[in-house]
Structure formats: structure tokens, C-alpha cells
Amino acid sequence: MERRLSSPPHKRLSSPIKNGDTSQSFVRCLHECLTCGTLIFTSSLLNTQSTYQSPSVTTNPYSRVNAVPRPIPDKKWFVQPWLIVLAGGILPFGSIFIEMYFIFTSFWAYKIYYVYGFSLLVTLILAVVTMCVTIVCCYFLLNAEDYRWSTPSPCRWTSFAAGASTSLYVYLYSVYYFLFKTKMYGLFQTVFYFGYMGLFSAALGLMCGTIGYIGTAKFVRKIYSTVKID
């Protein structure tokens, strides 16, 4: 073990598959993330769909509303959904930026990672930051008089995509790590690296998007339930 850890960095980074245990651990981690994220996202969508199919909620989901929908004004450039989605992933990625370096190093440089308590803390911080950021993003749309939430609308998908956009920045960071922190080359090593990082980013995006959607849905229900109409 000591000889393996004391080898030169270029020898450790040039071969991503020479340690089978690390690859198997990475595959198990991705499988668990994908399974948990899929179950959470599916259950939340089914619960939301069954809630809106209920007659009592369908006729009056939050409070008494007007029969004629109010026209939605044109949005300014800084409250466009696509811009909010891209900006929504910056803060969550910033909260895990340092930890991503150590996780990538443990996967691709075969260094021992043992600060699991700190990793759990970073995961909790990521969940809280993602939920807060998606709530703020949704509030920007509501403040721009885009009130559409009780029906499938861009506001719903914006809340999910704003949290899931964290995975885009993680994948871009993986490209930087591949180019400047590793010595991998060849078609097989490139496909192996970016294939795993694509699965990792997809699982992370599904998890963050689900957290953001659930938090935003609770926030919108709360503020809509307190609306008073004379």
C-alpha cells in the first residue's frame, strides 16, 4: 500500500482502470445515486399528479381565483427561464467545488479518501443551498407576474432545471480535471473517464433537481395558501 501511494503522480494518473476495487466502488456509488434519485423523483411526481387530480384540489388548489386568467407580461432579459437555470447552479457548485477535487482525486488518482463525515456535511450543505437557490429562482418568476404553477408550466420545470444545472458545472469541471490534472490519453481511457463522469453528473443533477423541485413546491403552496382575496 505504501509503495502504491508513493509512486509518481503521472504513473498513478495515466491508467484509470488498474485498480479494480476503485472502479467497482465507483460503479456501486453511481448505481445507488441513480436508484435513489429515480425513486425520489418518481414518487414526488406521482404524489403531485395524484394531488392535482383530486377534485377538491383541482377546483381550488390554493385559494379562490379569477375565472379569466390574467395575461402574463413580457419578461425582462435577466428573468428569462434559461438564464435563471444557468445561474441557479453556480452557488450549489461553489459549495461543493473544493470537495469535488478530493473526490475526483480519490477516483482517478487512487488516493485514499477517509473524510466521510466532512463529505456528509458537504452533501447536506449542497441540499440546503440548492433548495434555497431554486426557491429564489422561482420567486423571481413569480415576482415577474408569471404565476403559473398549479398547471404544468415553465415555472415548474425551471425549479427542477435550476437545481439540476449544478451537474452541468460539475461535468465542465471534470473536463478541466481531465485536461490539466490527469495524463490520460487514447480513445478507451477518454471514453471510460467521460462515460463515468457523465453518469455521475446525471445522478447528481437528478438528485439536486428533485431537491429543488420539492422545496420550491412547498414554498409556492405556502405563499399561495396565505393569499387573501376580498
CSV table of C-alpha atoms in Angstrom, one decimal:
chain,number,residue,atom,x,y,z
A,1,MET,CA,0.0,0.0,0.0
A,2,GLU,CA,2.8,2.4,0.8
A,3,ARG,CA,4.6,1.7,-2.4
A,4,ARG,CA,1.5,2.3,-4.4
A,5,LEU,CA,0.8,5.7,-2.7
A,6,SER,CA,4.3,6.8,-3.1
A,7,SER,CA,4.6,6.2,-6.8
A,8,PRO,CA,4.9,9.3,-9.1
A,9,PRO,CA,1.7,11.2,-9.9
A,10,HIS,CA,2.0,10.6,-13.7
A,11,LYS,CA,2.0,6.9,-13.1
A,12,ARG,CA,-1.0,7.0,-10.9
A,13,LEU,CA,-3.0,9.2,-13.2
A,14,SER,CA,-2.1,7.6,-16.6
A,15,SER,CA,-4.1,4.4,-16.1
A,16,PRO,CA,-7.7,4.8,-14.8
A,17,ILE,CA,-8.5,1.1,-14.6
A,18,LYS,CA,-5.6,-0.5,-13.0
A,19,ASN,CA,-7.3,-0.6,-9.6
A,20,GLY,CA,-10.4,-2.8,-9.9
A,21,ASP,CA,-11.7,-2.1,-6.4
A,22,THR,CA,-11.9,1.7,-7.0
A,23,SER,CA,-13.8,1.1,-10.3
A,24,GLN,CA,-16.2,-1.2,-8.6
A,25,SER,CA,-16.8,1.2,-5.7
A,26,PHE,CA,-17.4,4.0,-8.2
A,27,VAL,CA,-19.9,1.9,-10.1
A,28,ARG,CA,-21.8,1.0,-6.9
A,29,CYS,CA,-21.9,4.6,-5.9
A,30,LEU,CA,-23.3,5.7,-9.2
A,31,HIS,CA,-25.9,2.8,-9.1
A,32,GLU,CA,-27.0,3.9,-5.6
A,33,CYS,CA,-27.2,7.6,-6.6
A,34,LEU,CA,-29.2,6.8,-9.8
A,35,THR,CA,-31.6,4.4,-7.9
A,36,CYS,CA,-32.3,6.8,-5.0
A,37,GLY,CA,-32.6,9.8,-7.2
A,38,THR,CA,-35.0,8.0,-9.6
A,39,LEU,CA,-37.2,6.7,-6.8
A,40,ILE,CA,-37.4,10.2,-5.1
A,41,PHE,CA,-38.2,12.0,-8.4
A,42,THR,CA,-40.8,9.4,-9.5
A,43,SER,CA,-42.5,9.4,-6.1
A,44,SER,CA,-42.6,13.2,-5.9
A,45,LEU,CA,-44.1,13.4,-9.4
A,46,LEU,CA,-46.7,10.7,-8.7
A,47,ASN,CA,-47.7,12.4,-5.5
A,48,THR,CA,-48.0,15.8,-7.2
A,49,GLN,CA,-50.0,14.3,-10.1
A,50,SER,CA,-52.4,12.5,-7.7
A,51,THR,CA,-52.9,15.7,-5.7
A,52,TYR,CA,-53.8,17.7,-8.7
A,53,GLN,CA,-56.2,15.0,-10.0
A,54,SER,CA,-58.1,15.2,-6.7
A,55,PRO,CA,-61.5,17.1,-7.3
A,56,SER,CA,-61.1,19.3,-4.2
A,57,VAL,CA,-57.6,20.4,-5.2
A,58,THR,CA,-58.3,20.6,-8.9
A,59,THR,CA,-61.2,23.1,-8.5
A,60,ASN,CA,-59.5,25.1,-5.8
A,61,PRO,CA,-55.8,24.1,-5.4
A,62,TYR,CA,-54.7,27.0,-3.2
A,63,SER,CA,-57.4,29.7,-2.8
A,64,ARG,CA,-60.2,31.3,-4.8
A,65,VAL,CA,-59.0,32.5,-8.2
A,66,ASN,CA,-60.5,34.5,-11.0
A,67,ALA,CA,-62.2,32.7,-13.8
A,68,VAL,CA,-60.4,34.7,-16.5
A,69,PRO,CA,-56.6,34.1,-16.4
A,70,ARG,CA,-54.5,37.2,-16.1
A,71,PRO,CA,-52.2,37.9,-19.1
A,72,ILE,CA,-48.6,37.4,-18.3
A,73,PRO,CA,-46.4,40.4,-19.3
A,74,ASP,CA,-43.2,40.1,-21.2
A,75,LYS,CA,-40.2,39.3,-19.0
A,76,LYS,CA,-37.0,41.3,-18.9
A,77,TRP,CA,-33.8,39.7,-20.1
A,78,PHE,CA,-32.5,38.9,-16.6
A,79,VAL,CA,-35.6,36.9,-15.6
A,80,GLN,CA,-35.7,34.7,-18.6
A,81,PRO,CA,-36.1,31.0,-17.5
A,82,TRP,CA,-33.0,29.8,-19.4
A,83,LEU,CA,-30.8,32.5,-17.7
A,84,ILE,CA,-32.2,31.6,-14.3
A,85,VAL,CA,-31.5,28.0,-14.9
A,86,LEU,CA,-27.9,28.6,-15.8
A,87,ALA,CA,-27.4,31.0,-12.9
A,88,GLY,CA,-29.1,28.6,-10.4
A,89,GLY,CA,-26.3,26.0,-10.5
A,90,ILE,CA,-23.4,28.4,-9.7
A,91,LEU,CA,-23.9,28.7,-5.9
A,92,PRO,CA,-24.6,24.9,-5.3
A,93,PHE,CA,-21.5,24.1,-7.4
A,94,GLY,CA,-19.5,26.6,-5.4
A,95,SER,CA,-20.5,24.9,-2.2
A,96,ILE,CA,-19.0,21.6,-3.3
A,97,PHE,CA,-16.1,22.8,-5.5
A,98,ILE,CA,-13.4,22.0,-3.1
A,99,GLU,CA,-14.8,18.6,-2.2
A,100,MET,CA,-15.1,17.7,-5.8
A,101,TYR,CA,-11.3,18.0,-6.2
A,102,PHE,CA,-10.7,15.4,-3.4
A,103,ILE,CA,-13.4,13.1,-4.7
A,104,PHE,CA,-12.0,13.2,-8.2
A,105,THR,CA,-8.5,12.6,-6.9
A,106,SER,CA,-9.7,9.6,-4.9
A,107,PHE,CA,-11.4,8.1,-8.0
A,108,TRP,CA,-8.8,8.9,-10.7
A,109,ALA,CA,-5.5,9.3,-8.7
A,110,TYR,CA,-6.2,6.3,-6.4
A,111,LYS,CA,-5.6,8.2,-3.2
A,112,ILE,CA,-7.4,7.1,0.0
A,113,TYR,CA,-10.4,9.2,0.9
A,114,TYR,CA,-11.3,8.9,4.5
A,115,VAL,CA,-13.1,12.2,5.5
A,116,TYR,CA,-16.6,10.7,5.0
A,117,GLY,CA,-18.1,12.9,7.8
A,118,PHE,CA,-17.0,16.0,6.1
A,119,SER,CA,-18.4,14.6,2.8
A,120,LEU,CA,-21.8,14.1,4.5
A,121,LEU,CA,-21.7,17.7,5.8
A,122,VAL,CA,-20.9,19.0,2.3
A,123,THR,CA,-23.8,16.9,0.9
A,124,LEU,CA,-26.2,18.5,3.5
A,125,ILE,CA,-24.9,22.0,2.6
A,126,LEU,CA,-25.5,21.2,-1.1
A,127,ALA,CA,-29.1,20.2,-0.4
A,128,VAL,CA,-29.8,23.3,1.6
A,129,VAL,CA,-28.1,25.7,-0.9
A,130,THR,CA,-29.9,24.0,-3.8
A,131,MET,CA,-33.3,24.3,-2.2
A,132,CYS,CA,-32.7,28.0,-1.3
A,133,VAL,CA,-31.4,28.9,-4.7
A,134,THR,CA,-34.3,27.2,-6.5
A,135,ILE,CA,-36.8,29.0,-4.3
A,136,VAL,CA,-35.2,32.3,-5.1
A,137,CYS,CA,-35.2,31.5,-8.8
A,138,CYS,CA,-38.9,30.6,-8.7
A,139,TYR,CA,-39.6,33.8,-6.7
A,140,PHE,CA,-38.0,35.8,-9.5
A,141,LEU,CA,-40.5,34.4,-11.9
A,142,LEU,CA,-43.5,34.9,-9.6
A,143,ASN,CA,-42.3,38.5,-9.0
A,144,ALA,CA,-42.3,39.0,-12.7
A,145,GLU,CA,-46.0,38.1,-12.6
A,146,ASP,CA,-45.6,34.6,-14.0
A,147,TYR,CA,-48.0,33.0,-11.6
A,148,ARG,CA,-48.3,29.7,-13.5
A,149,TRP,CA,-47.6,26.8,-11.0
A,150,SER,CA,-50.8,24.9,-10.5
A,151,THR,CA,-50.7,23.7,-14.1
A,152,PRO,CA,-47.6,22.2,-15.9
A,153,SER,CA,-45.7,25.3,-16.8
A,154,PRO,CA,-42.1,26.6,-17.3
A,155,CYS,CA,-42.1,27.7,-13.6
A,156,ARG,CA,-42.2,24.1,-12.5
A,157,TRP,CA,-39.5,22.9,-14.9
A,158,THR,CA,-37.4,26.0,-14.1
A,159,SER,CA,-37.4,24.9,-10.4
A,160,PHE,CA,-36.2,21.5,-11.4
A,161,ALA,CA,-33.7,22.6,-14.0
A,162,ALA,CA,-32.2,25.3,-11.8
A,163,GLY,CA,-31.2,22.7,-9.3
A,164,ALA,CA,-30.1,20.1,-11.9
A,165,SER,CA,-27.9,22.7,-13.6
A,166,THR,CA,-25.3,22.0,-10.9
A,167,SER,CA,-24.4,18.8,-12.7
A,168,LEU,CA,-23.5,20.9,-15.8
A,169,TYR,CA,-20.8,22.8,-13.9
A,170,VAL,CA,-19.6,19.5,-12.3
A,171,TYR,CA,-19.2,18.0,-15.8
A,172,LEU,CA,-17.4,21.1,-17.0
A,173,TYR,CA,-15.1,20.8,-14.1
A,174,SER,CA,-14.5,17.1,-14.9
A,175,VAL,CA,-13.3,18.3,-18.4
A,176,TYR,CA,-10.9,20.7,-16.8
A,177,TYR,CA,-9.7,17.9,-14.4
A,178,PHE,CA,-9.1,15.6,-17.3
A,179,LEU,CA,-7.1,18.1,-19.3
A,180,PHE,CA,-4.9,19.5,-16.6
A,181,LYS,CA,-4.8,17.1,-13.7
A,182,THR,CA,-4.5,13.7,-15.4
A,183,LYS,CA,-2.2,12.2,-18.0
A,184,MET,CA,-4.9,10.0,-19.6
A,185,TYR,CA,-4.8,9.5,-23.4
A,186,GLY,CA,-6.3,7.3,-26.0
A,187,LEU,CA,-9.9,6.5,-27.0
A,188,PHE,CA,-10.5,3.9,-24.4
A,189,GLN,CA,-9.3,6.0,-21.4
A,190,THR,CA,-11.2,9.0,-22.7
A,191,VAL,CA,-14.5,7.2,-23.2
A,192,PHE,CA,-14.0,5.4,-19.8
A,193,TYR,CA,-13.5,8.7,-18.0
A,194,PHE,CA,-16.2,10.8,-19.6
A,195,GLY,CA,-18.6,8.0,-19.5
A,196,TYR,CA,-18.3,7.6,-15.8
A,197,MET,CA,-18.4,11.3,-15.2
A,198,GLY,CA,-21.5,11.6,-17.4
A,199,LEU,CA,-23.3,9.1,-15.2
A,200,PHE,CA,-22.1,10.8,-12.1
A,201,SER,CA,-23.2,14.2,-13.3
A,202,ALA,CA,-26.6,12.8,-14.4
A,203,ALA,CA,-27.2,11.2,-11.0
A,204,LEU,CA,-26.1,14.5,-9.3
A,205,GLY,CA,-28.4,16.5,-11.5
A,206,LEU,CA,-31.4,14.3,-10.8
A,207,MET,CA,-30.8,14.5,-7.1
A,208,CYS,CA,-30.3,18.3,-7.0
A,209,GLY,CA,-33.3,18.9,-9.3
A,210,THR,CA,-35.6,16.7,-7.2
A,211,ILE,CA,-34.5,18.6,-4.0
A,212,GLY,CA,-35.0,21.9,-5.7
A,213,TYR,CA,-38.5,21.0,-7.0
A,214,ILE,CA,-39.7,19.6,-3.7
A,215,GLY,CA,-38.5,22.7,-1.8
A,216,THR,CA,-40.0,25.1,-4.3
A,217,ALA,CA,-43.3,23.3,-4.4
A,218,LYS,CA,-43.7,23.6,-0.7
A,219,PHE,CA,-42.7,27.3,-0.8
A,220,VAL,CA,-45.3,28.0,-3.6
A,221,ARG,CA,-48.0,26.1,-1.8
A,222,LYS,CA,-47.3,28.1,1.4
A,223,ILE,CA,-47.4,31.5,-0.2
A,224,TYR,CA,-50.4,30.7,-2.3
A,225,SER,CA,-52.3,29.5,0.7
A,226,THR,CA,-51.8,32.8,2.5
A,227,VAL,CA,-53.2,34.9,-0.4
A,228,LYS,CA,-56.3,36.8,0.8
A,229,ILE,CA,-58.8,37.9,-1.8
A,230,ASP,CA,-61.5,40.4,-0.9
